[in-house]
PDB file of C-alpha atoms and ligand atoms in Angstrom:
ATOM      1  CA  MET A   9     -91.994 -33.585  52.282  1.00  0.00           C
ATOM      2  CA  ASP A  10     -88.222 -33.873  51.928  1.00  0.00           C
ATOM      3  CA  ARG A  11     -86.694 -31.242  54.236  1.00  0.00           C
ATOM      4  CA  SER A  12     -83.024 -31.634  53.341  1.00  0.00           C
ATOM      5  CA  PRO A  13     -81.267 -28.657  51.662  1.00  0.00           C
ATOM      6  CA  ARG A  14     -81.212 -29.225  47.951  1.00  0.00           C
ATOM      7  CA  ALA A  15     -78.311 -29.728  45.614  1.00  0.00           C
ATOM      8  CA  ARG A  16     -78.579 -27.637  42.406  1.00  0.00           C
ATOM      9  CA  CYS A  17     -82.242 -27.876  41.557  1.00  0.00           C
ATOM     10  CA  PRO A  18     -83.818 -27.137  38.155  1.00  0.00           C
ATOM     11  CA  VAL A  19     -86.558 -24.550  38.715  1.00  0.00           C
ATOM     12  CA  ILE A  20     -89.142 -22.786  36.563  1.00  0.00           C
ATOM     13  CA  ILE A  21     -90.677 -19.613  37.994  1.00  0.00           C
ATOM     14  CA  ASP A  22     -94.260 -18.676  37.056  1.00  0.00           C
ATOM     15  CA  CYS A  23     -94.813 -15.104  38.183  1.00  0.00           C
ATOM     16  CA  ASP A  24     -96.587 -11.749  37.889  1.00  0.00           C
ATOM     17  CA  PRO A  25     -93.824  -9.147  38.524  1.00  0.00           C
ATOM     18  CA  GLY A  26     -94.694  -7.247  40.750  1.00  0.00           C
ATOM     19  CA  HIS A  27     -92.153  -5.991  43.290  1.00  0.00           C
ATOM     20  CA  ASP A  28     -91.842  -9.142  45.353  1.00  0.00           C
ATOM     21  CA  ASP A  29     -91.825 -11.351  42.249  1.00  0.00           C
ATOM     22  CA  ALA A  30     -88.884  -9.298  40.930  1.00  0.00           C
ATOM     23  CA  ILE A  31     -87.020  -9.746  44.211  1.00  0.00           C
ATOM     24  CA  ALA A  32     -87.804 -13.470  44.125  1.00  0.00           C
ATOM     25  CA  ILE A  33     -86.331 -13.771  40.606  1.00  0.00           C
ATOM     26  CA  LEU A  34     -83.121 -11.958  41.645  1.00  0.00           C
ATOM     27  CA  PHE A  35     -82.888 -14.155  44.763  1.00  0.00           C
ATOM     28  CA  ALA A  36     -83.186 -17.307  42.650  1.00  0.00           C
ATOM     29  CA  LEU A  37     -80.602 -16.069  40.146  1.00  0.00           C
ATOM     30  CA  ALA A  38     -78.199 -15.300  43.005  1.00  0.00           C
ATOM     31  CA  SER A  39     -78.517 -18.765  44.570  1.00  0.00           C
ATOM     32  CA  GLN A  40     -76.314 -21.596  43.344  1.00  0.00           C
ATOM     33  CA  GLU A  41     -78.786 -24.169  44.745  1.00  0.00           C
ATOM     34  CA  ILE A  42     -81.192 -23.131  41.978  1.00  0.00           C
ATOM     35  CA  ASP A  43     -80.832 -23.514  38.224  1.00  0.00           C
ATOM     36  CA  VAL A  44     -83.473 -21.193  36.737  1.00  0.00           C
ATOM     37  CA  ARG A  45     -84.405 -23.026  33.557  1.00  0.00           C
ATOM     38  CA  GLY A  46     -87.160 -20.601  32.513  1.00  0.00           C
ATOM     39  CA  ILE A  47     -89.689 -17.996  33.556  1.00  0.00           C
ATOM     40  CA  THR A  48     -93.368 -17.883  32.632  1.00  0.00           C
ATOM     41  CA  THR A  49     -95.529 -14.838  33.208  1.00  0.00           C
ATOM     42  CA  VAL A  50     -99.162 -14.438  34.161  1.00  0.00           C
ATOM     43  CA  ALA A  51    -101.453 -11.450  34.551  1.00  0.00           C
ATOM     44  CA  GLY A  52    -102.012 -10.570  38.194  1.00  0.00           C
ATOM     45  CA  ASN A  53    -100.255  -7.659  39.843  1.00  0.00           C
ATOM     46  CA  GLN A  54    -100.388  -6.012  36.442  1.00  0.00           C
ATOM     47  CA  THR A  55    -101.491  -6.878  32.904  1.00  0.00           C
ATOM     48  CA  ILE A  56     -99.603  -9.581  30.993  1.00  0.00           C
ATOM     49  CA  GLU A  57     -97.831  -6.907  28.941  1.00  0.00           C
ATOM     50  CA  HIS A  58     -96.350  -5.326  32.066  1.00  0.00           C
ATOM     51  CA  THR A  59     -95.585  -8.557  33.942  1.00  0.00           C
ATOM     52  CA  THR A  60     -93.826  -9.997  30.883  1.00  0.00           C
ATOM     53  CA  ARG A  61     -91.811  -6.827  30.231  1.00  0.00           C
ATOM     54  CA  ASN A  62     -90.922  -6.677  33.927  1.00  0.00           C
ATOM     55  CA  ALA A  63     -89.677 -10.275  33.984  1.00  0.00           C
ATOM     56  CA  LEU A  64     -87.478  -9.567  30.942  1.00  0.00           C
ATOM     57  CA  THR A  65     -86.191  -6.369  32.559  1.00  0.00           C
ATOM     58  CA  VAL A  66     -85.261  -8.104  35.824  1.00  0.00           C
ATOM     59  CA  ILE A  67     -83.315 -10.984  34.223  1.00  0.00           C
ATOM     60  CA  GLY A  68     -81.543  -8.409  32.051  1.00  0.00           C
ATOM     61  CA  LEU A  69     -80.588  -6.370  35.104  1.00  0.00           C
ATOM     62  CA  ALA A  70     -79.073  -9.525  36.635  1.00  0.00           C
ATOM     63  CA  GLY A  71     -77.191 -10.374  33.422  1.00  0.00           C
ATOM     64  CA  HIS A  72     -79.239 -13.486  32.645  1.00  0.00           C
ATOM     65  CA  ASP A  73     -80.778 -12.513  29.305  1.00  0.00           C
ATOM     66  CA  ALA A  74     -80.412 -16.096  28.057  1.00  0.00           C
ATOM     67  CA  ILE A  75     -83.137 -17.429  30.355  1.00  0.00           C
ATOM     68  CA  PRO A  76     -86.288 -18.069  28.252  1.00  0.00           C
ATOM     69  CA  VAL A  77     -89.362 -16.049  29.230  1.00  0.00           C
ATOM     70  CA  ALA A  78     -92.746 -17.312  28.010  1.00  0.00           C
ATOM     71  CA  ARG A  79     -95.736 -14.976  28.019  1.00  0.00           C
ATOM     72  CA  GLY A  80     -98.812 -16.415  29.704  1.00  0.00           C
ATOM     73  CA  ALA A  81    -102.462 -15.957  30.436  1.00  0.00           C
ATOM     74  CA  VAL A  82    -103.970 -12.528  29.908  1.00  0.00           C
ATOM     75  CA  GLY A  83    -106.505 -13.240  32.616  1.00  0.00           C
ATOM     76  CA  PRO A  84    -108.035 -15.878  34.907  1.00  0.00           C
ATOM     77  CA  LEU A  85    -109.689 -19.063  33.627  1.00  0.00           C
ATOM     78  CA  ARG A  86    -113.232 -17.818  34.143  1.00  0.00           C
ATOM     79  CA  ARG A  87    -113.182 -14.364  35.723  1.00  0.00           C
ATOM     80  CA  SER A  88    -112.265 -10.876  34.649  1.00  0.00           C
ATOM     81  CA  LEU A  89    -108.762  -9.823  35.623  1.00  0.00           C
ATOM     82  CA  ARG A  90    -108.152  -7.875  38.826  1.00  0.00           C
ATOM     83  CA  ILE A  91    -104.777  -6.107  38.955  1.00  0.00           C
ATOM     84  CA  ALA A  92    -103.051  -4.305  41.865  1.00  0.00           C
ATOM     85  CA  PRO A  93    -101.831  -0.856  40.717  1.00  0.00           C
ATOM     86  CA  ASP A  94    -102.532   0.416  44.240  1.00  0.00           C
ATOM     87  CA  ILE A  95     -99.644  -1.748  45.441  1.00  0.00           C
ATOM     88  CA  HIS A  96     -97.345  -2.216  42.430  1.00  0.00           C
ATOM     89  CA  GLY A  97     -98.092   0.959  40.433  1.00  0.00           C
ATOM     90  CA  ASP A  98     -99.050   1.399  36.789  1.00  0.00           C
ATOM     91  CA  THR A  99     -95.975  -0.418  35.474  1.00  0.00           C
ATOM     92  CA  GLY A 100     -95.969  -3.178  38.078  1.00  0.00           C
ATOM     93  CA  LEU A 101     -92.475  -2.126  39.175  1.00  0.00           C
ATOM     94  CA  ASP A 102     -93.065   1.527  40.073  1.00  0.00           C
ATOM     95  CA  GLY A 103     -90.247   3.050  42.117  1.00  0.00           C
ATOM     96  CA  GLY A 104     -87.644   0.737  40.581  1.00  0.00           C
ATOM     97  CA  GLY A 105     -86.017   3.688  38.822  1.00  0.00           C
ATOM     98  CA  ASP A 106     -84.996   4.183  35.192  1.00  0.00           C
ATOM     99  CA  LEU A 107     -84.418   0.690  33.933  1.00  0.00           C
ATOM    100  CA  PRO A 108     -83.053  -0.183  30.503  1.00  0.00           C
ATOM    101  CA  ALA A 109     -85.600  -1.579  28.068  1.00  0.00           C
ATOM    102  CA  PRO A 110     -85.412  -5.382  27.949  1.00  0.00           C
ATOM    103  CA  ALA A 111     -82.784  -6.629  25.504  1.00  0.00           C
ATOM    104  CA  MET A 112     -84.766  -9.815  24.777  1.00  0.00           C
ATOM    105  CA  ALA A 113     -88.307 -10.666  23.703  1.00  0.00           C
ATOM    106  CA  PRO A 114     -90.427 -13.510  25.055  1.00  0.00           C
ATOM    107  CA  ILE A 115     -90.023 -16.887  23.313  1.00  0.00           C
ATOM    108  CA  VAL A 116     -92.636 -17.916  20.768  1.00  0.00           C
ATOM    109  CA  ALA A 117     -94.264 -20.618  22.938  1.00  0.00           C
ATOM    110  CA  ASP A 118     -96.813 -19.335  25.404  1.00  0.00           C
ATOM    111  CA  ALA A 119     -96.507 -20.100  29.110  1.00  0.00           C
ATOM    112  CA  ALA A 120     -98.921 -23.043  29.140  1.00  0.00           C
ATOM    113  CA  GLU A 121     -97.108 -24.675  26.203  1.00  0.00           C
ATOM    114  CA  TYR A 122     -93.723 -24.066  27.823  1.00  0.00           C
ATOM    115  CA  LEU A 123     -94.844 -25.441  31.201  1.00  0.00           C
ATOM    116  CA  THR A 124     -96.538 -28.457  29.595  1.00  0.00           C
ATOM    117  CA  GLU A 125     -93.315 -29.331  27.800  1.00  0.00           C
ATOM    118  CA  ARG A 126     -90.838 -28.507  30.554  1.00  0.00           C
ATOM    119  CA  LEU A 127     -92.566 -29.404  33.844  1.00  0.00           C
ATOM    120  CA  GLU A 128     -91.126 -32.900  34.026  1.00  0.00           C
ATOM    121  CA  PRO A 129     -89.936 -35.073  36.920  1.00  0.00           C
ATOM    122  CA  GLY A 130     -86.915 -33.445  38.570  1.00  0.00           C
ATOM    123  CA  VAL A 131     -88.129 -29.923  37.909  1.00  0.00           C
ATOM    124  CA  VAL A 132     -89.548 -27.730  40.684  1.00  0.00           C
ATOM    125  CA  LEU A 133     -92.118 -25.069  39.817  1.00  0.00           C
ATOM    126  CA  VAL A 134     -92.121 -21.952  41.972  1.00  0.00           C
ATOM    127  CA  ALA A 135     -95.397 -20.129  41.300  1.00  0.00           C
ATOM    128  CA  THR A 136     -95.762 -16.632  42.699  1.00  0.00           C
ATOM    129  CA  GLY A 137     -98.883 -15.345  40.995  1.00  0.00           C
ATOM    130  CA  PRO A 138    -102.390 -16.520  40.109  1.00  0.00           C
ATOM    131  CA  LEU A 139    -102.267 -20.191  39.044  1.00  0.00           C
ATOM    132  CA  THR A 140    -103.882 -19.787  35.620  1.00  0.00           C
ATOM    133  CA  ASN A 141    -100.915 -21.054  33.550  1.00  0.00           C
ATOM    134  CA  VAL A 142    -100.205 -23.837  36.028  1.00  0.00           C
ATOM    135  CA  ALA A 143    -103.786 -25.138  36.001  1.00  0.00           C
ATOM    136  CA  ILE A 144    -103.765 -25.262  32.192  1.00  0.00           C
ATOM    137  CA  ALA A 145    -100.436 -27.135  32.116  1.00  0.00           C
ATOM    138  CA  LEU A 146    -101.553 -29.646  34.777  1.00  0.00           C
ATOM    139  CA  GLY A 147    -104.746 -30.147  32.764  1.00  0.00           C
ATOM    140  CA  ARG A 148    -102.456 -31.188  29.900  1.00  0.00           C
ATOM    141  CA  HIS A 149    -100.808 -33.721  32.226  1.00  0.00           C
ATOM    142  CA  ALA A 150     -97.638 -31.790  33.049  1.00  0.00           C
ATOM    143  CA  ARG A 151     -96.255 -33.197  36.294  1.00  0.00           C
ATOM    144  CA  PRO A 152     -93.347 -31.400  38.004  1.00  0.00           C
ATOM    145  CA  ASP A 153     -91.565 -32.885  41.006  1.00  0.00           C
ATOM    146  CA  GLN A 154     -92.972 -30.201  43.251  1.00  0.00           C
ATOM    147  CA  ILE A 155     -95.019 -27.010  43.069  1.00  0.00           C
ATOM    148  CA  ILE A 156     -94.197 -24.329  45.626  1.00  0.00           C
ATOM    149  CA  TRP A 157     -96.905 -21.681  45.490  1.00  0.00           C
ATOM    150  CA  MET A 158     -96.897 -18.312  47.165  1.00  0.00           C
ATOM    151  CA  GLY A 159    -100.590 -17.961  47.748  1.00  0.00           C
ATOM    152  CA  GLY A 160    -103.508 -18.514  50.041  1.00  0.00           C
ATOM    153  CA  SER A 161    -103.953 -17.861  53.709  1.00  0.00           C
ATOM    154  CA  VAL A 162    -105.331 -20.020  56.508  1.00  0.00           C
ATOM    155  CA  GLU A 163    -105.314 -18.291  59.891  1.00  0.00           C
ATOM    156  CA  GLU A 164    -104.132 -14.878  58.593  1.00  0.00           C
ATOM    157  CA  LYS A 165    -106.700 -12.431  57.195  1.00  0.00           C
ATOM    158  CA  GLY A 166    -106.595 -12.088  53.417  1.00  0.00           C
ATOM    159  CA  ASP A 167    -105.006  -9.117  51.655  1.00  0.00           C
ATOM    160  CA  VAL A 168    -107.761  -8.564  49.067  1.00  0.00           C
ATOM    161  CA  THR A 169    -110.798  -9.410  51.182  1.00  0.00           C
ATOM    162  CA  ASP A 170    -110.812 -10.658  54.762  1.00  0.00           C
ATOM    163  CA  ALA A 171    -111.240 -14.139  53.253  1.00  0.00           C
ATOM    164  CA  ALA A 172    -108.785 -14.122  50.360  1.00  0.00           C
ATOM    165  CA  GLU A 173    -105.138 -13.629  49.502  1.00  0.00           C
ATOM    166  CA  PHE A 174    -104.531 -11.924  46.120  1.00  0.00           C
ATOM    167  CA  ASN A 175    -103.208 -14.842  44.016  1.00  0.00           C
ATOM    168  CA  ALA A 176    -106.034 -17.098  45.179  1.00  0.00           C
ATOM    169  CA  PHE A 177    -108.624 -14.329  44.741  1.00  0.00           C
ATOM    170  CA  VAL A 178    -107.647 -13.425  41.158  1.00  0.00           C
ATOM    171  CA  ASP A 179    -108.045 -16.983  39.849  1.00  0.00           C
ATOM    172  CA  PRO A 180    -109.764 -19.184  42.440  1.00  0.00           C
ATOM    173  CA  ASP A 181    -110.801 -21.706  39.772  1.00  0.00           C
ATOM    174  CA  ALA A 182    -107.183 -22.265  38.765  1.00  0.00           C
ATOM    175  CA  ALA A 183    -106.150 -22.615  42.412  1.00  0.00           C
ATOM    176  CA  ALA A 184    -108.945 -25.131  43.035  1.00  0.00           C
ATOM    177  CA  ALA A 185    -107.832 -27.124  39.971  1.00  0.00           C
ATOM    178  CA  VAL A 186    -104.205 -27.214  41.140  1.00  0.00           C
ATOM    179  CA  PHE A 187    -105.171 -28.426  44.630  1.00  0.00           C
ATOM    180  CA  ALA A 188    -107.363 -31.119  43.032  1.00  0.00           C
ATOM    181  CA  ALA A 189    -104.709 -32.341  40.564  1.00  0.00           C
ATOM    182  CA  GLY A 190    -102.977 -34.696  42.974  1.00  0.00           C
ATOM    183  CA  VAL A 191     -99.645 -32.797  42.935  1.00  0.00           C
ATOM    184  CA  GLU A 192     -99.916 -31.734  46.620  1.00  0.00           C
ATOM    185  CA  PRO A 193     -98.459 -28.221  46.280  1.00  0.00           C
ATOM    186  CA  THR A 194     -96.433 -26.629  49.058  1.00  0.00           C
ATOM    187  CA  MET A 195     -98.534 -23.600  49.983  1.00  0.00           C
ATOM    188  CA  VAL A 196     -96.511 -20.620  51.219  1.00  0.00           C
ATOM    189  CA  GLY A 197     -99.317 -18.311  52.292  1.00  0.00           C
ATOM    190  CA  LEU A 198     -99.790 -15.118  54.246  1.00  0.00           C
ATOM    191  CA  ASP A 199     -99.556 -17.094  57.502  1.00  0.00           C
ATOM    192  CA  VAL A 200     -95.787 -17.185  56.955  1.00  0.00           C
ATOM    193  CA  THR A 201     -95.095 -14.467  54.387  1.00  0.00           C
ATOM    194  CA  HIS A 202     -96.496 -11.772  56.661  1.00  0.00           C
ATOM    195  CA  GLN A 203     -93.677 -12.705  59.076  1.00  0.00           C
ATOM    196  CA  ALA A 204     -91.089 -12.310  56.272  1.00  0.00           C
ATOM    197  CA  ARG A 205     -90.803  -8.526  56.374  1.00  0.00           C
ATOM    198  CA  VAL A 206     -87.630  -6.803  55.147  1.00  0.00           C
ATOM    199  CA  GLY A 207     -87.009  -4.086  57.733  1.00  0.00           C
ATOM    200  CA  PRO A 208     -84.744  -0.999  57.647  1.00  0.00           C
ATOM    201  CA  ARG A 209     -81.563  -2.863  58.692  1.00  0.00           C
ATOM    202  CA  TYR A 210     -81.794  -5.136  55.649  1.00  0.00           C
ATOM    203  CA  GLN A 211     -82.953  -2.334  53.356  1.00  0.00           C
ATOM    204  CA  GLU A 212     -79.829  -0.310  54.233  1.00  0.00           C
ATOM    205  CA  ARG A 213     -77.581  -3.322  53.574  1.00  0.00           C
ATOM    206  CA  LEU A 214     -79.145  -3.669  50.134  1.00  0.00           C
ATOM    207  CA  ARG A 215     -78.877   0.064  49.424  1.00  0.00           C
ATOM    208  CA  ALA A 216     -75.123  -0.224  50.027  1.00  0.00           C
ATOM    209  CA  ALA A 217     -74.782  -3.266  47.746  1.00  0.00           C
ATOM    210  CA  GLY A 218     -74.404  -3.505  43.958  1.00  0.00           C
ATOM    211  CA  ARG A 219     -76.796  -2.485  41.201  1.00  0.00           C
ATOM    212  CA  ALA A 220     -79.252  -5.340  41.883  1.00  0.00           C
ATOM    213  CA  GLY A 221     -79.175  -4.640  45.615  1.00  0.00           C
ATOM    214  CA  ARG A 222     -79.832  -0.945  45.071  1.00  0.00           C
ATOM    215  CA  PHE A 223     -82.677  -1.793  42.660  1.00  0.00           C
ATOM    216  CA  THR A 224     -84.159  -4.066  45.340  1.00  0.00           C
ATOM    217  CA  ALA A 225     -83.887  -1.297  47.943  1.00  0.00           C
ATOM    218  CA  ARG A 226     -85.794   1.069  45.627  1.00  0.00           C
ATOM    219  CA  LEU A 227     -88.475  -1.569  45.082  1.00  0.00           C
ATOM    220  CA  LEU A 228     -88.779  -2.029  48.855  1.00  0.00           C
ATOM    221  CA  ASP A 229     -89.113   1.723  49.386  1.00  0.00           C
ATOM    222  CA  PHE A 230     -92.094   1.871  47.010  1.00  0.00           C
ATOM    223  CA  TYR A 231     -93.617  -1.485  47.993  1.00  0.00           C
ATOM    224  CA  GLY A 232     -93.154  -0.770  51.693  1.00  0.00           C
ATOM    225  CA  ALA A 233     -95.245   2.395  51.630  1.00  0.00           C
ATOM    226  CA  VAL A 234     -98.563   0.591  51.331  1.00  0.00           C
ATOM    227  CA  TYR A 235     -97.669  -1.849  54.125  1.00  0.00           C
ATOM    228  CA  ARG A 236     -96.558   1.033  56.382  1.00  0.00           C
ATOM    229  CA  GLN A 237     -99.887   2.769  55.673  1.00  0.00           C
ATOM    230  CA  ARG A 238    -102.087  -0.349  56.077  1.00  0.00           C
ATOM    231  CA  HIS A 239    -100.253  -2.171  58.880  1.00  0.00           C
ATOM    232  CA  GLY A 240     -97.744   0.281  60.356  1.00  0.00           C
ATOM    233  CA  TRP A 241     -94.943  -2.135  59.378  1.00  0.00           C
ATOM    234  CA  ASP A 242     -91.392  -0.772  58.927  1.00  0.00           C
ATOM    235  CA  GLY A 243     -90.727  -3.144  56.036  1.00  0.00           C
ATOM    236  CA  PRO A 244     -92.840  -5.000  53.454  1.00  0.00           C
ATOM    237  CA  PRO A 245     -93.309  -8.775  53.358  1.00  0.00           C
ATOM    238  CA  VAL A 246     -91.440 -10.171  50.366  1.00  0.00           C
ATOM    239  CA  HIS A 247     -94.043 -12.881  49.864  1.00  0.00           C
ATOM    240  CA  ASP A 248     -92.650 -14.416  46.665  1.00  0.00           C
ATOM    241  CA  ALA A 249     -89.019 -14.499  47.813  1.00  0.00           C
ATOM    242  CA  LEU A 250     -90.071 -16.841  50.638  1.00  0.00           C
ATOM    243  CA  ALA A 251     -91.409 -19.312  48.061  1.00  0.00           C
ATOM    244  CA  VAL A 252     -88.002 -19.284  46.359  1.00  0.00           C
ATOM    245  CA  ALA A 253     -86.327 -19.715  49.760  1.00  0.00           C
ATOM    246  CA  VAL A 254     -88.344 -22.896  50.330  1.00  0.00           C
ATOM    247  CA  ALA A 255     -86.936 -24.247  47.048  1.00  0.00           C
ATOM    248  CA  ILE A 256     -83.427 -23.465  48.319  1.00  0.00           C
ATOM    249  CA  ASP A 257     -83.888 -24.816  51.850  1.00  0.00           C
ATOM    250  CA  PRO A 258     -87.228 -26.484  52.691  1.00  0.00           C
ATOM    251  CA  ALA A 259     -86.280 -26.477  56.391  1.00  0.00           C
ATOM    252  CA  LEU A 260     -86.848 -22.701  56.493  1.00  0.00           C
ATOM    253  CA  VAL A 261     -90.548 -23.404  57.035  1.00  0.00           C
ATOM    254  CA  ARG A 262     -92.510 -25.985  58.954  1.00  0.00           C
ATOM    255  CA  THR A 263     -95.367 -27.455  56.940  1.00  0.00           C
ATOM    256  CA  GLU A 264     -98.400 -29.545  57.833  1.00  0.00           C
ATOM    257  CA  HIS A 265     -99.948 -32.097  55.472  1.00  0.00           C
ATOM    258  CA  LEU A 266    -103.522 -30.829  55.226  1.00  0.00           C
ATOM    259  CA  HIS A 267    -106.591 -30.710  53.009  1.00  0.00           C
ATOM    260  CA  VAL A 268    -107.076 -27.248  51.502  1.00  0.00           C
ATOM    261  CA  ARG A 269    -110.406 -26.287  49.978  1.00  0.00           C
ATOM    262  CA  VAL A 270    -110.411 -23.259  47.667  1.00  0.00           C
ATOM    263  CA  HIS A 271    -113.656 -21.300  47.702  1.00  0.00           C
ATOM    264  CA  THR A 272    -114.448 -20.141  44.166  1.00  0.00           C
ATOM    265  CA  ASP A 273    -117.623 -18.115  44.451  1.00  0.00           C
ATOM    266  CA  GLY A 274    -119.469 -15.547  46.498  1.00  0.00           C
ATOM    267  CA  PRO A 275    -118.073 -13.465  49.366  1.00  0.00           C
ATOM    268  CA  GLU A 276    -115.647 -16.238  50.297  1.00  0.00           C
ATOM    269  CA  ARG A 277    -114.107 -16.275  46.779  1.00  0.00           C
ATOM    270  CA  GLY A 278    -110.410 -17.143  47.075  1.00  0.00           C
ATOM    271  CA  ARG A 279    -110.511 -18.395  50.671  1.00  0.00           C
ATOM    272  CA  THR A 280    -108.121 -21.312  51.170  1.00  0.00           C
ATOM    273  CA  GLU A 281    -109.799 -23.208  53.990  1.00  0.00           C
ATOM    274  CA  VAL A 282    -108.213 -26.156  55.824  1.00  0.00           C
ATOM    275  CA  VAL A 283    -110.799 -28.923  56.059  1.00  0.00           C
ATOM    276  CA  LYS A 284    -110.189 -31.529  58.764  1.00  0.00           C
ATOM    277  CA  ASP A 285    -110.794 -35.269  58.289  1.00  0.00           C
ATOM    278  CA  GLN A 286    -110.302 -35.016  54.523  1.00  0.00           C
ATOM    279  CA  GLU A 287    -107.482 -36.613  52.499  1.00  0.00           C
ATOM    280  CA  PRO A 288    -104.533 -34.135  52.576  1.00  0.00           C
ATOM    281  CA  ASN A 289    -103.842 -32.411  49.247  1.00  0.00           C
ATOM    282  CA  ALA A 290    -101.163 -29.887  50.198  1.00  0.00           C
ATOM    283  CA  HIS A 291     -98.188 -29.121  52.441  1.00  0.00           C
ATOM    284  CA  VAL A 292     -99.160 -25.873  54.150  1.00  0.00           C
ATOM    285  CA  ALA A 293     -96.384 -23.688  55.611  1.00  0.00           C
ATOM    286  CA  VAL A 294     -97.375 -22.796  59.153  1.00  0.00           C
ATOM    287  CA  GLU A 295     -94.098 -21.474  60.639  1.00  0.00           C
ATOM    288  CA  VAL A 296     -91.026 -19.750  59.219  1.00  0.00           C
ATOM    289  CA  ASP A 297     -87.501 -19.139  60.520  1.00  0.00           C
ATOM    290  CA  THR A 298     -87.746 -15.428  59.712  1.00  0.00           C
ATOM    291  CA  ALA A 299     -84.237 -14.357  60.773  1.00  0.00           C
ATOM    292  CA  ARG A 300     -82.555 -17.131  58.814  1.00  0.00           C
ATOM    293  CA  PHE A 301     -84.708 -16.375  55.767  1.00  0.00           C
ATOM    294  CA  LEU A 302     -83.956 -12.647  55.802  1.00  0.00           C
ATOM    295  CA  ASP A 303     -80.224 -13.201  56.302  1.00  0.00           C
ATOM    296  CA  LEU A 304     -80.172 -15.679  53.404  1.00  0.00           C
ATOM    297  CA  LEU A 305     -82.171 -13.360  51.125  1.00  0.00           C
ATOM    298  CA  CYS A 306     -80.051 -10.329  51.912  1.00  0.00           C
ATOM    299  CA  SER A 307     -76.692 -12.070  51.608  1.00  0.00           C
ATOM    300  CA  ARG A 308     -77.666 -13.550  48.230  1.00  0.00           C
ATOM    301  CA  LEU A 309     -78.906 -10.227  46.847  1.00  0.00           C
ATOM    302  CA  GLU A 310     -75.736  -8.543  48.125  1.00  0.00           C
ATOM    303  CA  SER A 311     -73.709 -11.057  46.119  1.00  0.00           C
ATOM    304  CA  LEU A 312     -75.214  -9.855  42.828  1.00  0.00           C
ATOM    305  CA  PRO A 313     -73.267  -7.242  40.800  1.00  0.00           C
TER     306      PRO A 313
HETATM  307  O1  RIB B 404    -100.737 -11.746  48.184  1.00  0.00           O
HETATM  308  C1  RIB B 404     -99.416 -11.514  47.792  1.00  0.00           C
HETATM  309  C2  RIB B 404     -99.170 -12.100  46.431  1.00  0.00           C
HETATM  310  O2  RIB B 404     -99.988 -11.449  45.453  1.00  0.00           O
HETATM  311  C3  RIB B 404     -97.730 -11.896  45.939  1.00  0.00           C
HETATM  312  O3  RIB B 404     -97.386 -12.924  45.056  1.00  0.00           O
HETATM  313  C4  RIB B 404     -97.810 -10.595  45.199  1.00  0.00           C
HETATM  314  O4  RIB B 404     -96.776 -10.472  44.218  1.00  0.00           O
HETATM  315  C5  RIB B 404     -99.150 -10.733  44.527  1.00  0.00           C
HETATM  316  O5  RIB B 404     -98.969 -11.502  43.347  1.00  0.00           O
HETATM  317 CA1   CA B 405     -96.602 -12.348  42.802  1.00  0.00          CA
END
């Protein structure tokens, strides 16, 4: 995996906003190393109606209404949808405050069509939700340069069941298809994202920043409550923002070239297990430079109006 910092890199974000997805989008929009070509939405943290509206709201807040947003899968390939209102609220962005209604509507093409057309060599896909749209596009022979996925968990306990991280749990069949497609995704899982917690010092910097920074601080207040309750942490992990950070500077994490097996059924549904002595199919992030990540995230968000 190339570990040099990137020049300006064309990126498509497939997401399920969701508090940390929203922060990831703002982070990408604030970073000159990334050229956000488009956003596709998937059901996950909330229903496709909410995740799509939330993506449109966030790009509007950042003044980037011209970025195309394509509405995606209403649910997993084979399973019924599982959403996370206990973490993200009934809107998917609860606590974000009174936000203006989106000025734009989604484009006509759906997410799978958009990804199939636009995931070409040179483009990096950052996926921060269940991989339903991505699996469909890869099945239609879309081939991006790289897929960076926030999902899965190897040594760390899952956040839905002990075995499974949320994005892998919601659509394990899609995750299994992506790992089998020969694209060797970079997996940014709970092993590293649980280190990437935005504590009070950073939250106060953001609260003193511009409109986007203050919005982020409100999101962290709401999103942090469940992590304080469940883990006693003084700041939530911004899982999805770390996936964007890897697109900006791959050296922020150390990865190992491993074979990941996605369990699709039974009590282990959604487990992403590393299987030794099998042909590697992924670059799994195993360490993160937390301080450098948090400083980068915060300074970029502070730079937004
Ligand atoms: O397990 C955390 C992941 O699931 C994050 O992407 C969060 O937004 C949810 O989608
Ligand atoms: Ca997400």
